[in-house]
Short mmCIF file of C-alpha atoms in Angstrom, two decimals:
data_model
loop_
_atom_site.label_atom_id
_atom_site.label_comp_id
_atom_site.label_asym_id
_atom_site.label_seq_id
_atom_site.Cartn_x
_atom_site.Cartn_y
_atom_site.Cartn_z
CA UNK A 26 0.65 31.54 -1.66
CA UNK A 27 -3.31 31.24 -1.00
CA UNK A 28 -5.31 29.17 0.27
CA UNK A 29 -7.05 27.95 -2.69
CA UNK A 30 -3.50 26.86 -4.64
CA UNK A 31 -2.58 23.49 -5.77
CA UNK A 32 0.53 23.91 -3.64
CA UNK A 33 -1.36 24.79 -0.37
CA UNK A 34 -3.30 21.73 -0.95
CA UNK A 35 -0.78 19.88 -1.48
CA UNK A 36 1.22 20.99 1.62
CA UNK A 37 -1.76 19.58 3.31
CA UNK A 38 -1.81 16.37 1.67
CA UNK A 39 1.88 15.68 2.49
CA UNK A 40 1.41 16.61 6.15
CA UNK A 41 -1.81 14.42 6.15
CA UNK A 42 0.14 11.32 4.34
CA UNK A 43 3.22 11.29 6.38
CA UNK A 44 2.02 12.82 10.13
CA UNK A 45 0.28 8.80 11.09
CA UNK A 46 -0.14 6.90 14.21
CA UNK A 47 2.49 4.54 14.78
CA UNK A 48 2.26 1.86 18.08
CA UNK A 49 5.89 1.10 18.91
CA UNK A 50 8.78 1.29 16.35
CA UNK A 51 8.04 1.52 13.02
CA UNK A 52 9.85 -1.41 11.31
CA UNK A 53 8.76 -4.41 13.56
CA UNK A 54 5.30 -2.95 13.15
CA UNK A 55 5.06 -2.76 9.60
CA UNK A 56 7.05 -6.29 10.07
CA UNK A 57 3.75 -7.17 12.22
CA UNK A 58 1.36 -6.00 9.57
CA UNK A 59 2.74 -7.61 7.06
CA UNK A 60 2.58 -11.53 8.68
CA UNK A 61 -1.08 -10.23 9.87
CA UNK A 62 -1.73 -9.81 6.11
CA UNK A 63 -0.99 -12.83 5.34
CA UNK A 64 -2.58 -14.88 7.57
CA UNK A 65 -5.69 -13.17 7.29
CA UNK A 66 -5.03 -13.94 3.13
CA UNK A 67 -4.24 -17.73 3.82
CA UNK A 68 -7.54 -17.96 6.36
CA UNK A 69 -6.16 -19.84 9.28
CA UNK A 70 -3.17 -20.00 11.61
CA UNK A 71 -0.10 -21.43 9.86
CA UNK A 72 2.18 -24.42 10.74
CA UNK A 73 5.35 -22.51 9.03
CA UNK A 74 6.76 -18.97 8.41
CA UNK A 75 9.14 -17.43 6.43
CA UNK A 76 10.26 -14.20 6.51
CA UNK A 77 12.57 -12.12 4.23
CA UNK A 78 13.39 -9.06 5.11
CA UNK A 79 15.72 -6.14 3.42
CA UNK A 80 19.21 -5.30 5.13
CA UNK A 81 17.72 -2.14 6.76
CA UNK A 82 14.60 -4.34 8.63
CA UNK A 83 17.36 -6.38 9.77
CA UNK A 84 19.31 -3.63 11.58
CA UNK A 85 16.42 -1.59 12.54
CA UNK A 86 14.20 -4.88 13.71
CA UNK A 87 16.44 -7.11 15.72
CA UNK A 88 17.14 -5.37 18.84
CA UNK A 89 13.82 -3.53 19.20
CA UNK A 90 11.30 -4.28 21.80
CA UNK A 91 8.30 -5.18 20.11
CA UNK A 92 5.54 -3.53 21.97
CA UNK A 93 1.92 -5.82 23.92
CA UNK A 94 4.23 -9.17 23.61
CA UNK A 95 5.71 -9.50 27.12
CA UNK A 96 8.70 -7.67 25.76
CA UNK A 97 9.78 -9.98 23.62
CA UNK A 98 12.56 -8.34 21.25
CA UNK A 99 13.71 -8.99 17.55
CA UNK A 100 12.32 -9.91 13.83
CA UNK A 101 10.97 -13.13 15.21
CA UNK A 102 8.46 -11.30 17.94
CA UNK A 103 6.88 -9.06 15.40
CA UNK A 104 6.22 -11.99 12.79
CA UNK A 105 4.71 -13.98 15.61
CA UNK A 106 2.83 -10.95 17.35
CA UNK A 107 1.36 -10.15 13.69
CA UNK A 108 0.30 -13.45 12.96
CA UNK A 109 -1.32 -14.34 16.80
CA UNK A 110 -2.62 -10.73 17.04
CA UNK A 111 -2.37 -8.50 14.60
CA UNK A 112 -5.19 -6.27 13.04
CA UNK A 113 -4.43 -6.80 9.10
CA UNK A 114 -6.83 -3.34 8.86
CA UNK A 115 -5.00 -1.05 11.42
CA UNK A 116 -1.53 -0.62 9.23
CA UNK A 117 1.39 1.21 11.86
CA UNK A 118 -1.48 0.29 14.76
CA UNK A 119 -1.81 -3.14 13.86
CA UNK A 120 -0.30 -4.11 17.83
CA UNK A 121 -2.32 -1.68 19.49
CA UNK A 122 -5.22 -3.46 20.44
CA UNK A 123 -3.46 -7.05 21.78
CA UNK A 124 -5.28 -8.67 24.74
CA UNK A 125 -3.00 -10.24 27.71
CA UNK A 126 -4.30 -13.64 26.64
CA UNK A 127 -2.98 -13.22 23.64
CA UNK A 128 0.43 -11.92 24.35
CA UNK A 129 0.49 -15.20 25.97
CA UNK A 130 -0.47 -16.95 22.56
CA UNK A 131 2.14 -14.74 20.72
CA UNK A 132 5.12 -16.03 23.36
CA UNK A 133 3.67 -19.98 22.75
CA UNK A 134 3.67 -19.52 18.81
CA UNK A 135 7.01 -18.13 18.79
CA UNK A 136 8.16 -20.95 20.66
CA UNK A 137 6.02 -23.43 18.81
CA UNK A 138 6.35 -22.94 15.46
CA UNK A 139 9.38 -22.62 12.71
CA UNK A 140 9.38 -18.87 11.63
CA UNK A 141 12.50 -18.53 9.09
CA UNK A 142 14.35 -15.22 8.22
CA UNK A 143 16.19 -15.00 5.37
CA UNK A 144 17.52 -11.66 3.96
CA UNK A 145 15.93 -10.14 0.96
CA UNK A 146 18.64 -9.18 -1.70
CA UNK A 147 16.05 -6.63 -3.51
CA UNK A 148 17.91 -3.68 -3.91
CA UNK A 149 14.86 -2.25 -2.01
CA UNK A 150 15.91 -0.20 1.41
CA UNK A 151 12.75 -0.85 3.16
CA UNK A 152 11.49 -3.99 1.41
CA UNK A 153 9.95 -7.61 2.96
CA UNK A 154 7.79 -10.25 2.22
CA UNK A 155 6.28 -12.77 4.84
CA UNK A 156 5.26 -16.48 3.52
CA UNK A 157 3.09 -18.54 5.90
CA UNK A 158 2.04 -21.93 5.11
CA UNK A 159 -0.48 -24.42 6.52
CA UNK A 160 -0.64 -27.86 5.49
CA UNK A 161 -0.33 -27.62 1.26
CA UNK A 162 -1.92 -24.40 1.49
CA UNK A 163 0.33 -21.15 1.21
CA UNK A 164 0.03 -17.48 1.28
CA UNK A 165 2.48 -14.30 0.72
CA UNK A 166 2.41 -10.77 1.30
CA UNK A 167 4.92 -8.29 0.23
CA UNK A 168 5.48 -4.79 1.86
CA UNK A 169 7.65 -2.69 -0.30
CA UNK A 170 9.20 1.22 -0.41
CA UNK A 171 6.85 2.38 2.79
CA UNK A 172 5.82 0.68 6.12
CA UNK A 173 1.83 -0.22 4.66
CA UNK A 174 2.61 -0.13 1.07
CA UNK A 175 1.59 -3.19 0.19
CA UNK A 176 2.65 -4.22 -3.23
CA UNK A 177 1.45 -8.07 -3.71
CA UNK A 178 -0.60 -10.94 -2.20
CA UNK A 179 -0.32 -14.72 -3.10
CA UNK A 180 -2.29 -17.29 -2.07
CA UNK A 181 -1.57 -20.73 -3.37
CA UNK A 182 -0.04 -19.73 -6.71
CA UNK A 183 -2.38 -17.15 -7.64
CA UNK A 184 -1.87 -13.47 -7.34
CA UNK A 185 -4.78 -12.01 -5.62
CA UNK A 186 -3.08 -8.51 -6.19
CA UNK A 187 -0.17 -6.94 -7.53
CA UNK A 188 0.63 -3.37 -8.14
CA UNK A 189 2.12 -3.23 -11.74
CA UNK A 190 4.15 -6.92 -10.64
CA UNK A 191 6.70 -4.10 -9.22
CA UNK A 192 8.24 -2.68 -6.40
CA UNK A 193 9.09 0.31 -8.26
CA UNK A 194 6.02 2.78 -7.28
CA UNK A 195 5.07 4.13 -3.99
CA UNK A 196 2.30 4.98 -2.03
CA UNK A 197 2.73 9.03 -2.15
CA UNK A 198 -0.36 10.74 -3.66
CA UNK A 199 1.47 13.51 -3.69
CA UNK A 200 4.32 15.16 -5.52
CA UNK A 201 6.85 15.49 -2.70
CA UNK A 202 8.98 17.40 -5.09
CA UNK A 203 7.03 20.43 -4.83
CA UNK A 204 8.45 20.73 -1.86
CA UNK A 205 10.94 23.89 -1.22
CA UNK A 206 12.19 25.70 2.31
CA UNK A 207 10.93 28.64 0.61
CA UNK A 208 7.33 27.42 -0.45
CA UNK A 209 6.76 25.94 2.89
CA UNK A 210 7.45 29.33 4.62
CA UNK A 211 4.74 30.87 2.36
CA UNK A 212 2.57 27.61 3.15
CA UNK A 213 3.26 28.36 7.02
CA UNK A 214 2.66 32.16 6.41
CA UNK A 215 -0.99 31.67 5.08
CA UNK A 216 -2.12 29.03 7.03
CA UNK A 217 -5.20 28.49 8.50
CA UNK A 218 -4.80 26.25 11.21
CA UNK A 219 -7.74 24.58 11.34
CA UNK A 220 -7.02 23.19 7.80
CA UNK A 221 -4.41 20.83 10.08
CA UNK A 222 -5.77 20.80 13.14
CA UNK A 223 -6.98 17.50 13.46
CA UNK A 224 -3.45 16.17 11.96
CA UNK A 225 -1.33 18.75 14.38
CA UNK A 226 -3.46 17.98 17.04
CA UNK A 227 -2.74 14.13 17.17
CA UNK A 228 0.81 14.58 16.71
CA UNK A 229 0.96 16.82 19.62
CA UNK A 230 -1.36 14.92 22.38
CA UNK A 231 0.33 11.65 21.08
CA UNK A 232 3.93 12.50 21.27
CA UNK A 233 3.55 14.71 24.52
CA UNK A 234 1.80 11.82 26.30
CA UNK A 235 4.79 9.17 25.23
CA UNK A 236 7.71 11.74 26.52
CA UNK A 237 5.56 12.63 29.94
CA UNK A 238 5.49 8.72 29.92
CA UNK A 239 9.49 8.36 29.57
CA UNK A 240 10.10 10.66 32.01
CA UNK A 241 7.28 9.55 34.61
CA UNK A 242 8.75 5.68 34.18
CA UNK A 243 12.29 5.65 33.19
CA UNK A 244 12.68 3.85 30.18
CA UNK A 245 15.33 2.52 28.69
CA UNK A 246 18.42 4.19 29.26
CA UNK A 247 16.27 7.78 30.57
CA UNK A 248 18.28 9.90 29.08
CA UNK A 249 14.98 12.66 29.35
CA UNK A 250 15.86 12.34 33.06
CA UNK A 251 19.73 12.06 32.79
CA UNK A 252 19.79 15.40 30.97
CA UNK A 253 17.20 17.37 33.20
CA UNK A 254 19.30 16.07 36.15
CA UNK A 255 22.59 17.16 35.11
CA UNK A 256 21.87 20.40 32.83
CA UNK A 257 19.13 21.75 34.85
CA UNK A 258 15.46 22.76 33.11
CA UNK A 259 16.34 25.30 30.98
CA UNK A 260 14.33 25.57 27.64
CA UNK A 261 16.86 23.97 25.00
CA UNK A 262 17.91 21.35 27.69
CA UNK A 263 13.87 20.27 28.47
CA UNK A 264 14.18 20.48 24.61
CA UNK A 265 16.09 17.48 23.93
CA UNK A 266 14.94 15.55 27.35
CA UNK A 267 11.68 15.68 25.66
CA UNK A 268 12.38 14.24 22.64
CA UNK A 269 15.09 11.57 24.22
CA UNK A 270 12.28 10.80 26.66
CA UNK A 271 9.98 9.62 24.13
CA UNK A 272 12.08 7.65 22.06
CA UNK A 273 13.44 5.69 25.17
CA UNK A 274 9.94 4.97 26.25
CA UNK A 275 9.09 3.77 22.17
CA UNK A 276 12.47 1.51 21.90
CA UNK A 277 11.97 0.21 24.88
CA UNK A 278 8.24 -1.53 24.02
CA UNK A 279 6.14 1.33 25.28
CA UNK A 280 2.35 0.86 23.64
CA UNK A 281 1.35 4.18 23.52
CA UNK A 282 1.35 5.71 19.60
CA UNK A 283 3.85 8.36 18.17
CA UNK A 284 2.98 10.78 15.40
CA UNK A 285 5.69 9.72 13.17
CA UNK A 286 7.78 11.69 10.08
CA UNK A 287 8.99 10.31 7.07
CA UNK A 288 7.89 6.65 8.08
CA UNK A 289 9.80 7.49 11.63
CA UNK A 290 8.44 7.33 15.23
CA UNK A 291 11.58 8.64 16.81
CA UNK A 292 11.74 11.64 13.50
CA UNK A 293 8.22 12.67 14.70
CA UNK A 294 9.02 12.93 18.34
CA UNK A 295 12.40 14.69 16.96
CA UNK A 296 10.69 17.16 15.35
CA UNK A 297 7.42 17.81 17.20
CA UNK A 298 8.93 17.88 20.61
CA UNK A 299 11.64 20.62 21.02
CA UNK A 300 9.00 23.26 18.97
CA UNK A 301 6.13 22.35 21.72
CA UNK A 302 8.70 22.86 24.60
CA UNK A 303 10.14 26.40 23.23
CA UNK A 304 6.36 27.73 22.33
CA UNK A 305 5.59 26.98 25.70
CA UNK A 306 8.36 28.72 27.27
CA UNK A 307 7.47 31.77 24.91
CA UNK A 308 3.66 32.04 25.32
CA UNK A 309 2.87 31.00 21.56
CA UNK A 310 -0.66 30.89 20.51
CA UNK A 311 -2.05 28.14 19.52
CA UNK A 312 -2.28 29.51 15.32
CA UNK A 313 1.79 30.29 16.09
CA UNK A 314 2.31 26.78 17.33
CA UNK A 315 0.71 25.03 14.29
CA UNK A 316 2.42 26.88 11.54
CA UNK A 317 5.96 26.22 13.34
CA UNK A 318 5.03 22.72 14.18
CA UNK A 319 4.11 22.69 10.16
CA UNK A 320 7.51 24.37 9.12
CA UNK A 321 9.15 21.36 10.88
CA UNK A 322 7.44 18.88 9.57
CA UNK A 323 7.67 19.59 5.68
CA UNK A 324 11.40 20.89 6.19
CA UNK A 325 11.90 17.15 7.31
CA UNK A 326 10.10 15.06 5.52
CA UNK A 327 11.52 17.66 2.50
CA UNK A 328 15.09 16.30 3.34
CA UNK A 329 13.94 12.33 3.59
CA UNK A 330 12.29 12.84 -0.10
CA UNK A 331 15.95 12.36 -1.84
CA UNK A 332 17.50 10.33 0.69
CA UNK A 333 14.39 7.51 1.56
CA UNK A 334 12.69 6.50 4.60
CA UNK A 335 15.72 3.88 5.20
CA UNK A 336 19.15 5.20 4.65
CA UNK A 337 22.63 4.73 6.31
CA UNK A 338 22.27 8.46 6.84
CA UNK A 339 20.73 8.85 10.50
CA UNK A 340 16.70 10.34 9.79
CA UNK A 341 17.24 12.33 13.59
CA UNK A 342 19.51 14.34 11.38
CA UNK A 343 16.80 15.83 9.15
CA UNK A 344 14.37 15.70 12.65
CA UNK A 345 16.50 18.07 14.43
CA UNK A 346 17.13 20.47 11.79
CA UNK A 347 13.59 20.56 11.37
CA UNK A 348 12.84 21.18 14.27
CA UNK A 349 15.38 24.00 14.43
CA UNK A 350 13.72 25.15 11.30
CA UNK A 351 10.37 24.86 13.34
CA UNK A 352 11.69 27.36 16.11
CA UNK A 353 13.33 29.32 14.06
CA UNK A 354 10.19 30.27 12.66
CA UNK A 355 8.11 30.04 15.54
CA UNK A 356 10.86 32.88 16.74
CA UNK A 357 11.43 35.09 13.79
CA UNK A 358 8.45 34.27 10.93
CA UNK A 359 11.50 35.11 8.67
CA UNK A 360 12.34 32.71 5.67
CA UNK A 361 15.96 33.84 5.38
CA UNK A 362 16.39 32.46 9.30
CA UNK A 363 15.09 29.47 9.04
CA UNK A 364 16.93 28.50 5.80
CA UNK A 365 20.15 29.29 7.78
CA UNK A 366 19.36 27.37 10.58
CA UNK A 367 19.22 24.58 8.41
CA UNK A 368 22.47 24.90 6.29
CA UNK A 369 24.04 25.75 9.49
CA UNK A 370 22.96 22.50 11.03
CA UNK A 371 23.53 20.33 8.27
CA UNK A 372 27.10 21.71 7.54
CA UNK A 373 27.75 20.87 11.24
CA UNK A 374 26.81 17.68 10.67
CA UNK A 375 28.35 17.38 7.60
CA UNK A 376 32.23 18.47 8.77
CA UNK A 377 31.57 15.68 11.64
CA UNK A 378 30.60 12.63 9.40
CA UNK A 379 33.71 13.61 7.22
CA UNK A 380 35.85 13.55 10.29
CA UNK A 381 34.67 10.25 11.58
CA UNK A 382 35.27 9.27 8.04
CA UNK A 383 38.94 10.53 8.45
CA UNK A 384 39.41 8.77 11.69
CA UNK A 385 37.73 5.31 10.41
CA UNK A 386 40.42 5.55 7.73
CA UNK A 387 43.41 6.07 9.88
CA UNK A 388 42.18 4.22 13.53
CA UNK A 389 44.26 4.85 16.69
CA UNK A 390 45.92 8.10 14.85
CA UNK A 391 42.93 10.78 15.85
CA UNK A 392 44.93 13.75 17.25
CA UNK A 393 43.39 15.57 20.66
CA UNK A 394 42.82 18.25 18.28
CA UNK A 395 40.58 16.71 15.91
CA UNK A 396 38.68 14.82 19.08
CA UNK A 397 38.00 18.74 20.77
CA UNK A 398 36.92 19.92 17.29
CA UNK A 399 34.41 17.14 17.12
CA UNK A 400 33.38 17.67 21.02
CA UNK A 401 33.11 21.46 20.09
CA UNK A 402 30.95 21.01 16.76
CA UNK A 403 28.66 19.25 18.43
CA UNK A 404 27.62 21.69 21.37
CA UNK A 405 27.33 24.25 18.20
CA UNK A 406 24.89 21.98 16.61
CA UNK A 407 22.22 24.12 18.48
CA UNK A 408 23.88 27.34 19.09
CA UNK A 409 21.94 29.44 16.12
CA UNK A 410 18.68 28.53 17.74
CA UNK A 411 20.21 29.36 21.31
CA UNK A 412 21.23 32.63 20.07
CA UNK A 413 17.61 33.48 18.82
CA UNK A 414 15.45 32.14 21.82
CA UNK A 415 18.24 34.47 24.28
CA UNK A 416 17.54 37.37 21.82
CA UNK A 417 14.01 37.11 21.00
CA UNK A 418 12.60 38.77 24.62
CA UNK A 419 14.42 41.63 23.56
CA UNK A 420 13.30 41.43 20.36
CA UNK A 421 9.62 41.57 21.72
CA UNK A 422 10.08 43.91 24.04
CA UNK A 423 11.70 46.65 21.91
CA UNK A 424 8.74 45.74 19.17
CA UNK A 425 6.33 46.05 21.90
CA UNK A 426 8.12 49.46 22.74
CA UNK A 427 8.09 50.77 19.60
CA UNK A 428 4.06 50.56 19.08
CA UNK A 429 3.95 52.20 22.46
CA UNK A 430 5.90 55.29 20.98
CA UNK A 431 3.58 55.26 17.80
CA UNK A 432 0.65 55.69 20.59
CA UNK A 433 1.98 58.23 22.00
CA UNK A 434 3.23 60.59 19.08
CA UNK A 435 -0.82 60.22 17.98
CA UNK A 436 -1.92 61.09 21.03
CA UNK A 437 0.03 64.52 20.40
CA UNK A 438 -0.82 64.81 17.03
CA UNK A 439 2.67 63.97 15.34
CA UNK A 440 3.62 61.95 13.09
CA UNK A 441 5.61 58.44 13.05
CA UNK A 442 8.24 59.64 11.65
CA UNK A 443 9.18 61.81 14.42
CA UNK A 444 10.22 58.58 16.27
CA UNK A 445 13.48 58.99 14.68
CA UNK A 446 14.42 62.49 16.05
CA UNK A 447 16.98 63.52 18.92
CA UNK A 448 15.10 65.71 21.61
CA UNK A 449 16.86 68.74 20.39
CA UNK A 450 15.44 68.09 17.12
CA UNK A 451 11.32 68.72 18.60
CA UNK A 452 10.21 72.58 18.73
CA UNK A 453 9.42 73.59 22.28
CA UNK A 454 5.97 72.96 22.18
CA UNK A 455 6.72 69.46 20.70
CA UNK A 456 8.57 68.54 23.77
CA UNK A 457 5.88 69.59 25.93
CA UNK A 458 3.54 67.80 24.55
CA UNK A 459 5.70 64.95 24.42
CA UNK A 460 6.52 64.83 28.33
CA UNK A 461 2.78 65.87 28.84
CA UNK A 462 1.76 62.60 27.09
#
């Protein structure tokens, strides 16, 4: 691959498209954005809400901590912080400027006024549309496929815009298709950093800053600190206290903004955070950093392309063996490991969702062997990419070793190929030279 292909630029597109600012979780944003929408379409603040909302924005809205309104949790808060605050122009950001006078605002509308949820029966994973009304007057905004893909908006009976009147299309410019494990080693292999610097650069001051943040504060449950304090700080435990840092401080209403992946805030610190804690431990250059940190990414969001941006299927799945991917090639360079570093974690995975599946079938009759199998799969979820940070020093150090020999047989005027000769094999005068040099 070259620079100058259609599949380099595209590689760049993709990691452009998907690697966005996000302030606070993802689905009560895009929630947010969408009642911001359409207030801003209906021109003043409404008397009445309604919002309808797909199964998945149920389950991953209700519980959350929407972040800047007093903590205020649930579908509810992010309507009402949308509508009171919101920046209809900002899309995943839309919270991220909200004053403390407002927050106030946002806890009396809640309060105040009749917001309605109703679940939309669509079909649509991520789908919603929020209705406000004021007096007669009435105005709709639907949010379909992808957090700010906005698909229609109504204002008393007329259609101000409508993509194709369907919920069918997407927002993706690109053909995520053209994505292979393969083509994004070559893509990692010829790139020039600064073609997604500005991109790579964001995701790492934004998601280092929200895990230094979890473990400075405690948030949530601090598992970041939990896991430094009982494992100790080696490299694969400050790994995943990185990464669990971050996401307790997001869940838990933090305002700072995440670098997200596939449309996820805790799949972006997933997959960012583990390959900026291992190139640290091995002295990575900055160029080494960005093509492993790219590797992640696309090997990622390259799993989420099939599956969608809201499944039943758990997106920290595809984050961590991305991010495995990601060291494996910060590590090795070498296609062939990072492809089995992700069947191997995948199968993993796969042998313990078909064993829970087992156990939901049969409850109460899970054997103690099937529970230390499951125990034991687990802790080997990580072991390939164990395996290569323990052997890559001595890795280095014999490569490092090698070139030294090459010096020194053309210093003495022979030949590389020499290198693979037992000292009986040298002439006399060979061997002095040799111990001379």
């Amino acid at each position: 691959m070259e620079r100058n292909d259609a599949l380099y630029q595209a590689y760049c597109a993709i990691l452009r498209e998907e690697l966005v600012p996000a302030t606070g979780c993802t689905e009560p944003i895009a929630l947010a954005y969408c009642a911001a929408k359409a207030r801003h379409a209906l021109g003043r603040m409404p008397d009445r809400v309604r919002a309808q909302v797909s199964g998945n924005i149920i389950k991953n809205v209700k519980s959350v901590t929407v972040p800047n309104t007093g903590g205020q949790k649930g579908i509810r808060a992010a309507v009402a912080a949308g509508i009171v605050a919101g920046d209809e122009g900002a899309g995943l950001e839309a919270l991220g400027n909200v004053t403390p006078d407002q927050i106030r605002d946002i806890e009396r509308f809640a309060a105040e006024t009749p917001i309605e949820v109703v679940p939309l029966e669509s079909g649509v994973l991520l789908d919603m549309i929020v209705t406000v009304w004021s007096g007669e007057h009435e105005a709709s905004v639907r949010i379909s496929h992808s957090h700010t893909h906005i698909v229609s908006i109504r204002v008393d009976g007329n259609t101000l815009f409508s993509e194709d009147g369907s919920v069918e299309s997407t927002e993706a410019t690109v053909d995520y298709a053209l994505l292979t494990v393969e083509d994004i080693c070559a893509f990692a292999d010829c790139l020039d950093p600064d073609d997604v610097s500005d991109v790579l650069d964001r995701q790492i001051e934004c998601n280092t800053a929200i895990a230094a943040e979890g473990l400075k504060s405690g948030w949530g449950a601090d598992i970041g600190n939990v896991l430094l304090d009982t494992y100790g700080s080696d490299v694969r435990v400050r790994a995943r206290a990185q990464a669990a840092a971050g996401s307790d401080a997001r869940m838990s209403g933090c305002e700072m903004p995440v670098v997200i992946n596939s449309g996820s805030g805790n799949q972006g610190l997933t997959v960012s955070l583990p390959v900026l804690e291992y190139a640290r431990e091995y002295g990575k250059s900055r160029d080494e950093l960005y093509r492993a940190l790219a590797v992640a990414n696309l090997c990622a969001i390259h799993q989420k392309t099939a599956i969608g941006k809201l499944s039943a299927y758990c997106g920290a799945v595809t984050a961590g063996s991305g991010a495995g991917a990601g060291i494996a090639y910060l590590l090795t360079g070498d296609y062939k490991t990072v492809a089995h570093t992700i069947v191997n974690a995948l199968a993993i995975v796969l042998i313990l969702l078909f064993g829970w599946h087992l156990a939901g079938q049969n409850i109460g009759a899970v054997e103690v062997g099937v529970l230390f199998a499951f125990t034991t799969y687990i802790k080997q979820f990580f072991e390939p990419i164990n395996d290569l940070a323990e052997k890559y020093p001595t890795v280095s150090s014999a490569v490092v070793s090698t070139d030294r020999i090459f010096e020194l047989l053309d210093l003495v005027g022979l030949s590389q190929e020499h290198a693979s000769r037992f000292p009986h094999e040298f002439s006399g005068g060979q061997r002095q030279r040799i111990g001379i040099a």
